Structures are given as C-alpha cells and as structure tokens.
Short mmCIF file of C-alpha atoms and ligand atoms in Angstrom, two decimals:
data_model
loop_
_atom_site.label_atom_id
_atom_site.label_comp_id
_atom_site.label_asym_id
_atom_site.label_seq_id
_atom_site.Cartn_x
_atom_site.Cartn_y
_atom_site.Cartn_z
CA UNK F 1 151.19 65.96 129.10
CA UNK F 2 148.72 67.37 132.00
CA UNK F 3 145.42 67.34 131.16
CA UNK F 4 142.80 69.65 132.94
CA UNK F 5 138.97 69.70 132.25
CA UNK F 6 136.49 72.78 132.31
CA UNK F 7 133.80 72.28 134.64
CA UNK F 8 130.70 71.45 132.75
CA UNK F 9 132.89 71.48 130.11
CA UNK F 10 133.99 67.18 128.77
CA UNK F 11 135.60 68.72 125.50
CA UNK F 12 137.34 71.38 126.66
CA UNK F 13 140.79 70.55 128.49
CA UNK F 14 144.00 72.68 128.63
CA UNK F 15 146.69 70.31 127.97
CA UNK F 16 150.00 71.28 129.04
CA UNK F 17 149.63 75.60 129.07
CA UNK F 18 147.31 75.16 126.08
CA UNK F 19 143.03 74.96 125.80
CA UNK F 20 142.25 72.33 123.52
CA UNK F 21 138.63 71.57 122.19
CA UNK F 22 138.63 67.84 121.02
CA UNK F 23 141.87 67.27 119.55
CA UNK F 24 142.50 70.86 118.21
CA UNK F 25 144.71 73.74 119.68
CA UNK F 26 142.32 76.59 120.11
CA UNK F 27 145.35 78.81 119.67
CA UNK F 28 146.47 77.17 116.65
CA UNK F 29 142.82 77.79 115.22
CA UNK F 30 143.04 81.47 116.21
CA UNK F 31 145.89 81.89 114.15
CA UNK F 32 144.85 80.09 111.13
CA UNK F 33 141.12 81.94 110.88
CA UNK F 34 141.35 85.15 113.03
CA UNK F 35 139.11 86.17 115.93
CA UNK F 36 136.68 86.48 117.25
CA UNK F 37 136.20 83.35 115.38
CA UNK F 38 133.26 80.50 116.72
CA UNK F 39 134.82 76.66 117.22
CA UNK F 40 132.03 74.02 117.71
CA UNK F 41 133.05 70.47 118.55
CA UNK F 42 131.59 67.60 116.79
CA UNK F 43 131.59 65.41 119.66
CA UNK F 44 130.20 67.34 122.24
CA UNK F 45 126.78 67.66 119.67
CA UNK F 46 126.85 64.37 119.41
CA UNK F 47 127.24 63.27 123.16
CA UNK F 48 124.32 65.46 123.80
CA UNK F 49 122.17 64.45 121.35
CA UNK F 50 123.36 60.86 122.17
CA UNK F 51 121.74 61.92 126.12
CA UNK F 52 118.29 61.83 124.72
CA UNK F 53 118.90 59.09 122.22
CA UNK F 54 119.59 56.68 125.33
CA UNK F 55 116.67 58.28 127.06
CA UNK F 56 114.41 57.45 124.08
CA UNK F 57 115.80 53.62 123.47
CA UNK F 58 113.12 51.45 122.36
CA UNK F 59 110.11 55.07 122.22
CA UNK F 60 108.52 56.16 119.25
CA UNK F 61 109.89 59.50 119.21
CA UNK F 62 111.14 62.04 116.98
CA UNK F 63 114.23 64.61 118.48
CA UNK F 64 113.46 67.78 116.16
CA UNK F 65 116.58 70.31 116.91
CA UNK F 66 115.12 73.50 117.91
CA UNK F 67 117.80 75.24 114.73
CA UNK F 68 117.20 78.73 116.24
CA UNK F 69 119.68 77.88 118.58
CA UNK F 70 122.22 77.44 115.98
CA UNK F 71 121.36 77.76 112.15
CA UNK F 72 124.71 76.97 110.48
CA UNK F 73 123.99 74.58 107.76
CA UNK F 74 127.28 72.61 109.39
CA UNK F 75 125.12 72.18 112.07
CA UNK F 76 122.17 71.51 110.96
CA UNK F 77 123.81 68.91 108.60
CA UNK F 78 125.52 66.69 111.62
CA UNK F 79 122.20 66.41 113.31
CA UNK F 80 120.25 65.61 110.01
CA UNK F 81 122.97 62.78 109.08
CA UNK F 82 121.72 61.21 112.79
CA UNK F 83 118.00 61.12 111.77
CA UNK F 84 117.13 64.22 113.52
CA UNK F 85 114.01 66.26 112.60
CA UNK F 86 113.91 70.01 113.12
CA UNK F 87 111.48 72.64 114.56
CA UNK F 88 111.61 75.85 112.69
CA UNK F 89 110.04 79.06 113.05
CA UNK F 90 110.06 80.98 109.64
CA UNK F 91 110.77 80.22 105.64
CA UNK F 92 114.13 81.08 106.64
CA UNK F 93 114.69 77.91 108.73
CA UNK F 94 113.20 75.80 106.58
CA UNK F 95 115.31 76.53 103.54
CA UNK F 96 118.12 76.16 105.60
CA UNK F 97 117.27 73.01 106.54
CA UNK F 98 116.71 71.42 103.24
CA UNK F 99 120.10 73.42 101.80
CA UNK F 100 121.61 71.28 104.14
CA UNK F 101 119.78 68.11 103.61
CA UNK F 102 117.00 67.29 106.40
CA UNK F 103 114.32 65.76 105.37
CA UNK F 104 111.14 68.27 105.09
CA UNK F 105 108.94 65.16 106.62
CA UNK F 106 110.50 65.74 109.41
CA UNK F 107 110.16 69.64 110.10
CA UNK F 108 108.01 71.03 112.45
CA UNK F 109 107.01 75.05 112.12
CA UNK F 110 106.41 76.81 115.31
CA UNK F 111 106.15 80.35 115.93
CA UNK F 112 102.96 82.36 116.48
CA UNK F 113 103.44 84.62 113.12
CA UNK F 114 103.57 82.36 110.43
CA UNK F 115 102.56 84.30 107.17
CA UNK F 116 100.57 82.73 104.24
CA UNK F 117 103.36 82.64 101.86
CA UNK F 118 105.68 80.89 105.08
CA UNK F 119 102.46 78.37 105.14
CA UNK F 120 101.97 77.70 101.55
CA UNK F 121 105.78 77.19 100.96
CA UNK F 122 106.01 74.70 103.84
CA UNK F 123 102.52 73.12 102.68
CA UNK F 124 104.63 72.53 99.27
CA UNK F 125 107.43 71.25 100.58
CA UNK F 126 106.12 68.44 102.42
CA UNK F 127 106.41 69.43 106.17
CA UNK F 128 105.32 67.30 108.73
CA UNK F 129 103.27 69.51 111.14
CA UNK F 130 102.83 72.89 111.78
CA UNK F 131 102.74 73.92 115.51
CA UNK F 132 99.52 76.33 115.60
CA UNK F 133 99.46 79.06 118.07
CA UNK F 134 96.31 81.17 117.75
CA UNK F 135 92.46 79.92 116.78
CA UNK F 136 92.79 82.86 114.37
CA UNK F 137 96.15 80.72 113.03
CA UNK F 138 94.22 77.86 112.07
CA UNK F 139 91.48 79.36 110.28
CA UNK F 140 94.49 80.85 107.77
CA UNK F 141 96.35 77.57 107.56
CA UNK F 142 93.26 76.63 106.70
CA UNK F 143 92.20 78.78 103.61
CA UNK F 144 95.51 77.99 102.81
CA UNK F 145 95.98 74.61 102.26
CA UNK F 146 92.45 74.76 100.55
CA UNK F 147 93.82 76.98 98.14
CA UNK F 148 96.17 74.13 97.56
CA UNK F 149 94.35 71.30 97.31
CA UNK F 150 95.84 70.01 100.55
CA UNK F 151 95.26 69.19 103.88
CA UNK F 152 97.82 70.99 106.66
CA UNK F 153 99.51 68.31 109.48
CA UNK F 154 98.52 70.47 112.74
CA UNK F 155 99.44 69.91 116.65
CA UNK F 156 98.31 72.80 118.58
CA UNK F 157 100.29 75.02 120.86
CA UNK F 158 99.06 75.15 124.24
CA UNK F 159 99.78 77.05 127.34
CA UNK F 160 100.23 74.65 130.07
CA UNK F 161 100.40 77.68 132.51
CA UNK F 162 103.42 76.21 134.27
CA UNK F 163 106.00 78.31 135.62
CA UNK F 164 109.33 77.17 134.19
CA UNK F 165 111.64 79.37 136.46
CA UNK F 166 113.89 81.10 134.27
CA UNK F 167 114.63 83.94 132.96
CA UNK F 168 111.22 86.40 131.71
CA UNK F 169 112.10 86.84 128.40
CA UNK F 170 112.47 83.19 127.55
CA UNK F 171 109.64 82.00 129.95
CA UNK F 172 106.88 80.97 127.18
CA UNK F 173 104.32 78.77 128.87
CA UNK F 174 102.75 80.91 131.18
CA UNK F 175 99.44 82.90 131.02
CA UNK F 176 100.42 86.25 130.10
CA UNK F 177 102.72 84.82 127.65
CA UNK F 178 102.25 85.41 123.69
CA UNK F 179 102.42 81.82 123.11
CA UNK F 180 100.11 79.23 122.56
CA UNK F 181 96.20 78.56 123.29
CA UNK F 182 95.04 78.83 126.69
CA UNK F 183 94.11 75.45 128.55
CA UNK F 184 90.75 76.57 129.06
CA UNK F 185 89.87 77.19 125.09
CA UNK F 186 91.99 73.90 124.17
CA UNK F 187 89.41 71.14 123.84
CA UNK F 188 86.92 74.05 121.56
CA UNK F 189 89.94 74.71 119.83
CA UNK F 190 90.28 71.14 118.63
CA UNK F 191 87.03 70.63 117.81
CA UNK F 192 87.06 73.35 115.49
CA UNK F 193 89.97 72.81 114.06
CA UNK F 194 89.09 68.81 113.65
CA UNK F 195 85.34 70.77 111.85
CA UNK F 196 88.04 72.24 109.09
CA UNK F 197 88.70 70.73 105.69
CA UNK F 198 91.99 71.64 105.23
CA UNK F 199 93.47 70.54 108.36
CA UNK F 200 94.47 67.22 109.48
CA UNK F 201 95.27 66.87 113.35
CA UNK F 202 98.04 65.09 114.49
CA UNK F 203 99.33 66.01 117.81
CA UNK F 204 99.63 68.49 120.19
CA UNK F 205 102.50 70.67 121.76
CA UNK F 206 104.20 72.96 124.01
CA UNK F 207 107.12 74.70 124.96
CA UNK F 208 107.62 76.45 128.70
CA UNK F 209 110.60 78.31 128.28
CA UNK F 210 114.48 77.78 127.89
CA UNK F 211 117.62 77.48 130.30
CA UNK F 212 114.95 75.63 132.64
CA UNK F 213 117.30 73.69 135.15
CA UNK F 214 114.54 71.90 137.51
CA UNK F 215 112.52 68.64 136.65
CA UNK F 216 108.91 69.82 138.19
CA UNK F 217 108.15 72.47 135.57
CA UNK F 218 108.89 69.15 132.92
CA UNK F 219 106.96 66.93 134.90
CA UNK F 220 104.19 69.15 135.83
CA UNK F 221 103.95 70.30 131.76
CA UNK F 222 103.73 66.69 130.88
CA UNK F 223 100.82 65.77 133.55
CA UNK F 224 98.63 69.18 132.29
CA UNK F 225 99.37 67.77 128.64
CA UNK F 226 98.06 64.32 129.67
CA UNK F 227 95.02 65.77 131.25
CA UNK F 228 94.37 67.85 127.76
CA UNK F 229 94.70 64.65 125.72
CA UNK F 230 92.02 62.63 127.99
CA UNK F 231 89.65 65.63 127.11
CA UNK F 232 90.38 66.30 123.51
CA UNK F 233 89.99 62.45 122.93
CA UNK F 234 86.64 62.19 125.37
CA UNK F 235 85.14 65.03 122.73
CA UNK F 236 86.14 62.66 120.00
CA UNK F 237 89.28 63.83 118.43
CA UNK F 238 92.33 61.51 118.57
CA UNK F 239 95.81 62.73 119.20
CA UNK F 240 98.52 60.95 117.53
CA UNK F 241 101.82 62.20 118.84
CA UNK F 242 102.69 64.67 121.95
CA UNK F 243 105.59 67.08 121.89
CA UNK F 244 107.00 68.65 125.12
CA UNK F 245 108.85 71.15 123.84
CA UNK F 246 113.04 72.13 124.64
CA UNK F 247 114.19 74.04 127.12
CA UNK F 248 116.38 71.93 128.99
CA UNK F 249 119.21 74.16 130.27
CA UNK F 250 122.59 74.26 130.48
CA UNK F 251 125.90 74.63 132.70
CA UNK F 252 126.98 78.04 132.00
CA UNK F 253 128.18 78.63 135.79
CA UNK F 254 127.58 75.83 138.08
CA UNK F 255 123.80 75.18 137.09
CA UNK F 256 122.50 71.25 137.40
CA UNK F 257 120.22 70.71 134.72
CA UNK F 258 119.26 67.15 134.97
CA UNK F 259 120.42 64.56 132.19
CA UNK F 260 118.19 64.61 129.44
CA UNK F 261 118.19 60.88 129.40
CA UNK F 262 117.65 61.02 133.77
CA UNK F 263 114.87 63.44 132.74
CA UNK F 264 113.29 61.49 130.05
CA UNK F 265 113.01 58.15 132.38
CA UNK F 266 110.88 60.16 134.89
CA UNK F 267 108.90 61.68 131.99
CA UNK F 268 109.01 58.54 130.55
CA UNK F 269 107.70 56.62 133.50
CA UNK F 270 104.85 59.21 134.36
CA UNK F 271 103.65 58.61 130.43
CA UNK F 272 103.68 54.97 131.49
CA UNK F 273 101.97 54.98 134.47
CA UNK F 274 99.22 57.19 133.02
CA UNK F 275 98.73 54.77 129.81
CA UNK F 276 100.36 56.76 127.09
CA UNK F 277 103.26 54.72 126.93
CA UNK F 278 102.49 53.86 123.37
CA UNK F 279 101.95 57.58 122.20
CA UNK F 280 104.94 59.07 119.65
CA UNK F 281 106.50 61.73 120.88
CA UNK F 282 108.11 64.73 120.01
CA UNK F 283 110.79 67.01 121.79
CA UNK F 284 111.95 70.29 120.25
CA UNK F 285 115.54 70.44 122.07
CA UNK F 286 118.14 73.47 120.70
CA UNK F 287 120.55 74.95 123.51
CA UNK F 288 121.08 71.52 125.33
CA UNK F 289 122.54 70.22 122.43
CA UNK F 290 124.71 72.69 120.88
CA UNK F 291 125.34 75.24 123.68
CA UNK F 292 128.13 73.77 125.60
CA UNK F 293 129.71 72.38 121.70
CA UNK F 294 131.12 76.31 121.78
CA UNK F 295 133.45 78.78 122.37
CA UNK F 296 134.43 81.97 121.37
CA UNK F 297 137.60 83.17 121.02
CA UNK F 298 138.42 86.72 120.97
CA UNK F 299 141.88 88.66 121.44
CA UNK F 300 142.70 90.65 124.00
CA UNK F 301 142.99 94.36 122.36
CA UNK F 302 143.43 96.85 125.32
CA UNK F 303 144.10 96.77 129.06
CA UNK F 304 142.36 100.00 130.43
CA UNK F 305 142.86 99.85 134.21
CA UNK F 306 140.80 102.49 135.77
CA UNK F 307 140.04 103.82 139.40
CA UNK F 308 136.84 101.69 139.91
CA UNK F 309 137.36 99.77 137.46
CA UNK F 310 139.44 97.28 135.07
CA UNK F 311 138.73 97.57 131.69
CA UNK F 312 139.83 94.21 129.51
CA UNK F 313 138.87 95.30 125.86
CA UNK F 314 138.55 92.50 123.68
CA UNK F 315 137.20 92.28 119.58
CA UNK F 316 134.45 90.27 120.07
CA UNK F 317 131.49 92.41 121.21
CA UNK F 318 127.63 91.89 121.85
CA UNK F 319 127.30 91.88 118.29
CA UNK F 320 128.84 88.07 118.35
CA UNK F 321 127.96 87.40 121.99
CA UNK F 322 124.67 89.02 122.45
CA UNK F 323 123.52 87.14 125.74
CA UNK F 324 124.97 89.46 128.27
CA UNK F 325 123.53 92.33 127.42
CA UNK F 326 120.10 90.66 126.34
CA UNK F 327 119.76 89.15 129.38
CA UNK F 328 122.78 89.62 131.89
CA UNK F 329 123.88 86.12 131.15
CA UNK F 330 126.31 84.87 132.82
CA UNK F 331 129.12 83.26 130.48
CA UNK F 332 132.61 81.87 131.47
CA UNK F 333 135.75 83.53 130.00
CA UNK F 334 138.73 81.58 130.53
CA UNK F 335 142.54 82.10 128.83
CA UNK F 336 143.78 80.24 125.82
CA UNK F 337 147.07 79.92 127.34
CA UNK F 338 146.70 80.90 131.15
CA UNK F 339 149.25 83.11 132.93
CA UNK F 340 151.21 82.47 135.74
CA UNK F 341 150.83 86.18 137.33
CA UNK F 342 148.66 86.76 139.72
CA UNK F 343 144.74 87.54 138.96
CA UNK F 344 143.02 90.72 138.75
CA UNK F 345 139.46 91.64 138.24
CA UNK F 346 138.00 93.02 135.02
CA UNK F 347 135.18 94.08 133.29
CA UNK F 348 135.48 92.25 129.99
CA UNK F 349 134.24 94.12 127.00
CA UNK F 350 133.82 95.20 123.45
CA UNK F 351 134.74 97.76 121.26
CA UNK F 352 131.00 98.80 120.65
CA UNK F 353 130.01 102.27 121.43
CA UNK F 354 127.60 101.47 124.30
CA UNK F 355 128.02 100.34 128.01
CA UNK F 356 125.57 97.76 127.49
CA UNK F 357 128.40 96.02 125.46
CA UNK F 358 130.08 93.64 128.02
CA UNK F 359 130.57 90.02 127.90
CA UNK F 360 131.42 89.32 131.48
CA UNK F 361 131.59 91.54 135.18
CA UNK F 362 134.43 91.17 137.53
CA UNK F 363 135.89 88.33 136.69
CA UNK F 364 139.47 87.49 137.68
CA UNK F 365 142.07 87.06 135.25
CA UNK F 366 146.09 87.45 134.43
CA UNK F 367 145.59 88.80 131.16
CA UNK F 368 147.92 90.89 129.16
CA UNK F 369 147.21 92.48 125.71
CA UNK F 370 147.31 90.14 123.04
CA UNK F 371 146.33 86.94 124.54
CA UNK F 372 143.24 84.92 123.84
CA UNK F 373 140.29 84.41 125.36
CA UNK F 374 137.67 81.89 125.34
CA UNK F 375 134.01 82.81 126.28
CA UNK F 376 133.09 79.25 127.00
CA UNK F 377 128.98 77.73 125.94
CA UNK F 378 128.61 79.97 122.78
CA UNK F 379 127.00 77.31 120.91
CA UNK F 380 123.60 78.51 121.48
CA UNK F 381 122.11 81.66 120.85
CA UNK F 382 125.15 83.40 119.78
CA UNK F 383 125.90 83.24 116.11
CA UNK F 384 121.84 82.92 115.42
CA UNK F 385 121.44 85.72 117.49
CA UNK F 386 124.56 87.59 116.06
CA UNK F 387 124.13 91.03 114.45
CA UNK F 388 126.15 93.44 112.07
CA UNK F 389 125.79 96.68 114.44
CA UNK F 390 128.90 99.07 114.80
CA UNK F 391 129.17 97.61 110.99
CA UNK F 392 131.47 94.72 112.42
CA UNK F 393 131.76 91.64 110.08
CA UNK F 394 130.15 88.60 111.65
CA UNK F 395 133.04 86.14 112.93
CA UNK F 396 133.72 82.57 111.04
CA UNK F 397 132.58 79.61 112.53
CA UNK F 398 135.07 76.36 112.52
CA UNK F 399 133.91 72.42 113.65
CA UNK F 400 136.26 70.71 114.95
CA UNK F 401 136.11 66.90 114.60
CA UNK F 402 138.79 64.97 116.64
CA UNK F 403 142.17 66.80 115.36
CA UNK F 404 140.52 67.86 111.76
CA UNK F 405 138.86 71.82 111.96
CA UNK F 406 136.26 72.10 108.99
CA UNK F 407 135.82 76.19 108.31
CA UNK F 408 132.12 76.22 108.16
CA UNK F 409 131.27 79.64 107.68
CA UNK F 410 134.00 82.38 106.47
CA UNK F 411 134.14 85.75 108.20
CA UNK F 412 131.57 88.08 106.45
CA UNK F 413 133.26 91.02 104.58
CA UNK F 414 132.18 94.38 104.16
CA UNK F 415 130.78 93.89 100.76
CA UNK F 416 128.97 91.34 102.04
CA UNK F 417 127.15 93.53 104.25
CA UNK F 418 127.01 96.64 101.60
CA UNK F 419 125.71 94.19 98.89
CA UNK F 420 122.37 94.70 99.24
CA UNK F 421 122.26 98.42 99.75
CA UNK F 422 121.96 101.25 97.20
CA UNK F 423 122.92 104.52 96.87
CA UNK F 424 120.03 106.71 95.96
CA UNK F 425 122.27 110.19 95.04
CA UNK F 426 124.36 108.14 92.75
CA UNK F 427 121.57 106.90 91.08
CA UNK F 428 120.02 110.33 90.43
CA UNK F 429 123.75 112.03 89.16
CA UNK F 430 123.93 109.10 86.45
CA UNK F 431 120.60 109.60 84.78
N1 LIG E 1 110.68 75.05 120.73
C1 LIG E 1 110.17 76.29 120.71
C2 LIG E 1 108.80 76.48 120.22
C3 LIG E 1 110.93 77.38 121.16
O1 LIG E 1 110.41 78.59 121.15
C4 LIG E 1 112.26 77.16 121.61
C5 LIG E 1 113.08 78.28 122.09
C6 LIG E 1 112.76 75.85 121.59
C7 LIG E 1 111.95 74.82 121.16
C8 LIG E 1 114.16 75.52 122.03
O2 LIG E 1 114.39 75.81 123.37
P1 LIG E 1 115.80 75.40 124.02
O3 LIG E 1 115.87 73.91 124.03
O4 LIG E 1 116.88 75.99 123.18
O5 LIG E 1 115.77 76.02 125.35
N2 LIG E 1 117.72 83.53 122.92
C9 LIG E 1 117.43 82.99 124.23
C10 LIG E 1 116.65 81.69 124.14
C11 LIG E 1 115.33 81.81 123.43
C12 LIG E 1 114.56 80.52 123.33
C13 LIG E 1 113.34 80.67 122.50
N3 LIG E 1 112.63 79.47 122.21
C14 LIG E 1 118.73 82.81 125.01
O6 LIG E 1 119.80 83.09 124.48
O7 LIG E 1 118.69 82.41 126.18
#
C-alpha cells in the first residue's frame, strides 16, 4: 500500500486513501468515539522527548514538561513513566500530576500568582522548587514555609530582556512583560532572599516566550543567565542548577525550529566554554513535545458556498481549537480520506455564534458534507486551553500506541457540565 507523509508531520501518513496516525485508521477512530474527538500518538511524544534526551546524554539535567500544554493525566503519565519532572503553575497541576503518578520531587511551580494555600499545599507535598516571580513573592513563600516549619526550594524568575520573536501574547521575557524580576534588581533580589529563613536557594530560571523558532533568542537568554550567575555568586550566594525555560516551537506551516538536541549542543557548548559545564540544568519544554503528537478530527456538517465566500462548517469549534481565534494561528486541516475532485477554497469553521470562531482561512479543499477532517498539531494548547462556551461538551481524547487506541478521556456530558450548578428558584418553591 502507498504510503504518504505530512510535512512536519513523521506519524501521520495516509496509506492507501486513508490518514493513519501510528498504526491506527483515524477514520476507524472517528467512528468508534465520535468527533470532534482528540488522537495523540504515543510515539511522536516520545520521539520528541527522546530529541532532548540525546541532547542531554551524559548532563545533569532534569526535562520538567511544561503540563499546561497538555494536562491529560494520559499524558502526563507517559512522560512521568520516562523520568520526566514537571513545571506547573497552580494546585491544579500539581494534583494532576501526582493523580497520575510523577514524583512531587520533581515538580517545579511557576507562575507569578501563586496563593498561600497553592504554596503551603506544594510545601507539603514535597516539591522541588518553586519558580519565584516577584520580591513581594518571596517574602510570602516565606511566612509560609515558616508557618510550617519548613524551608521553601526557590530559583528565581528573571527577565533576561531578550526578544524571543513570536507572537505578543506568548512573548514573556521582555521588559514590559508581567514575568519575572528585572536583571537590574536580580543580584539584591538574591541576597534578600538568601537573608530569609524560610527559603533555601537553589537555582535560577527563565522563560522568553513560546513558538520561538530561531536559536539567538536561546543563546542570547543563556549568555544574560551566565552573566547573572557570575554576579549572584561574586555577592556570595551559590546557584545550584539553571533552567532555561521552553518555548521551542513547532512546525505548524513550514516553520524550522531547530532540533532540540541541535539546539542543546550549541547551548551546551556555550555552557562549556564559559565553565558551567558542570552546573544541573533544568528545561521547562511543553508544546515541542506534545504539539505535533495531535490531531483533531471533526466532521464536516455544512457546505455554505457564498458570493465572497465558502463556508465549510464543521463540529469542532474554538471551544476545542481555541488557537485561531486567540491568536490567528495558523493550523493545517487536511482530509481523512482525500477526494479526487478538484479543490476549492473555504473558510473552515464552527458552529459557535461568533465570527471569531474559525479554525482555518482560505484553504483549499474537495470536501463534501460528511467527511472528516483533521486539524493537524492539536497537541498543545488545545484541550488545556479548551472551554465549555455555546454549552458544547468538551471532545474525548484517544492515544494511540502502535495499532492499540487507549480512550483517555470520555466526551464530557451535559450533566457533567450542569453538576455543579444550582437552581436558586427551585430551592426557594421547596421550602
Ligand atoms: N515554562 C513557563 C514558565 C511557561 O510559561 C511556559 C509557557 C512554558 C514553560 C512552556 O512553553 P512551551 O515549551 O510550551 O512553549 N497558549 C499559547 C502558549 C502559551 C505559553 C505560556 N507559557 C499558545 O497556544 O500558543
């Protein structure tokens, strides 16, 4: 049988007229769970967290998987079987990640709004450093682990001020961003925090942004981290592991992100040559190694062709696929079980009562109503990121593993979204 691979795409072929992920028939999986309905392959996961494994060979280093790319305990449970750590950012995260078995040693909590009760839970289960983002942060953690009789694991957040060249709203290290400490305050910062009982240092982070495709905004991060650790250590307080952070992007539509393991060896190399070959690291990867794992498959429902426009209605929606209409993101829609008509160009959207629901622009497809679609790198940001408006049901996620699909999450029902809600006129009519 013909095989034909995606672009950017190793686990997704079509064999024959069919798109396969791994070993399973996407339309087969439609069938059997309804769309829209997430598929996530094993492999794929594995290959790219295998990318910074090979970078890493023979490194102290700890790979904590950024979860808010994708919070399924499935997930989370493949890359804490390989030894991964996570980075979390609220209670939430955290009690995912031990309901699905990761170690709390090896959890990091980011996120410039942690509350006390987020700190004193994380303080009792054992967390291995907290990411601190604000002086006025620290002083908190601090009362709070006093109040516990503990001392808090901190690395502190700072702003590198490097311009990662992406997209604003997920461009975090630079000046007028909420994130972080500014360079300038960093080495006070340390000292203080070094001055306070209840914290114990032991590294320091950051994080520029996401979907970054270019090395120099890695490389230039790294050498302004360097330079930070040669000052906090000159005013006397030792560092003991450096985290840079995710943000290595992905190929939605032709980008070139390097390798993380191509990356790494320049990183790598500029650690060496600047005598901190020996330091542990830390990275905080999340889209790089789930985002191209997914798809999305979603039915064709309508075919509205208009006079300036081709309507291709579909039932998944920016509910399940948020990323266009957050941030015109570009995602590739490609057919289950391509046509042999010729092409036309349509607008690709939802059922939800807005225009800002649309999942793709002019793109060119024989499509007829019924078919599938699959919106291709919806393993990141998508199902974390999905929503219940228009009162839709959030879809069911499958991972696929070779030829075997494991249902790990069912489609949400409508009590399942009522269940928590009360009626307040009922109550009053039965007193
Ligand atoms: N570490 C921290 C502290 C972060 O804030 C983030 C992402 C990561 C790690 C992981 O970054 P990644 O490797 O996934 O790029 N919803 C947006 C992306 C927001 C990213 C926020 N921070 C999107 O769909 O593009």
């Amino acid at each position: 049988m013909s095989s034909k691979r995606l672009p950017g795409q190793p686990h997704i072929a079509y064999r024959g007229d069919e798109l396969f992920l791994e070993e399973a028939s996407l339309n087969a999986l439609a069938q059997q769970f309804g769309t829209p309905l997430f598929v996530y392959s094993k492999a794929a996961m594995m290959a790219a967290l295998a990318a910074y494994q090979r970078g890493f060979a023979g490194r102290k280093v700890q790979i904590c998987y950024a979860m808010k790319a994708n919070s399924t305990l499935g997930v989370i449970q493949l890359f804490a079987q390989e030894g991964c750590g996570f980075d979390v950012v609220s209670l939430g995260e955290l009690t995912r990640v031990l309901a699905a078995g990761g170690q709390a040693s090896r959890i990091i909590f980011s996120g410039v709004g942690k509350t006390r009760a987020e700190m004193r839970a994380a303080l009792q289960a054992g967390i291995g450093c907290f990411n601190v983002e604000s002086e006025a942060e620290l002083e908190v953690l601090n009362e709070v682990a006093l109040s516990l009789g503990r001392q808090a694991p901190v690395s502190i957040r700072v702003n590198p001020n490097v311009d990662p060249q992406t997209h604003p709203y997920i461009s975090t290290g630079l000046k007028g961003n909420k994130f972080g400490i500014a360079h300038e305050r960093v080495v006070q910062t340390y000292q203080r925090a070094d001055a306070l009982p209840g914290l114990r240092i032991e590294g320091i982070d950051c994080h520029i942004g996401s979907q970054i495709i270019q090395e120099a905004p890695y490389l230039d991060a790294m050498d302004r981290m360097l330079d930070l650790v040669q000052a906090i250590e000159a005013a006397g307080v030792p560092i003991h592991h450096i985290d840079l952070g995710g943000g290595l992007g992905i190929d939605y539509n032709g980008e070139t992100p390097p390798e993380a393991d191509q990356l790494w060896a320049k990183l790598l190399a500029k650690l060496d040559a600047r005598g901190f070959g020996q330091r542990a690291l830390m990275i905080e990867p999340g889209r790089s190694l789930v985002g191209n794992a997914g798809v999305c498959l979603t039915e064709v429902l309508y075919l509205k062709p208009g006079e300036q426009k081709n309507f291709c209605i579909v039932d998944a929606a920016m509910n399940d696929l948020p990323r266009p209409a957050m941030y015109q993101a570009y995602q590739q829609i490609v057919p289950v079980k391509p046509r042999s008509a010729p092409e036309e160009t349509w607008e690709v959207v939802g059922p939800i009562c807005e225009s800002g629901d649309w999942l793709g622009h002019d793109r060119n497809l024989a499509v007829q109503q019924g078919d599938l679609l699959a919106v291709l790198s919806a393993g990141a940001y998508c199902m974390s990121m999905a929503s219940n408006y228009n009162t839709r049901n959030r879809a069911a996620e499958v991972l696929v593993e070779g030829g075997h699909a494991h249902l790990i999450r069912e489609r949400e029902s409508y009590a399942d979204q009522m269940r928590l809600e009360r009626l307040p006129l009922a109550a009053t009519i039965a007193r």
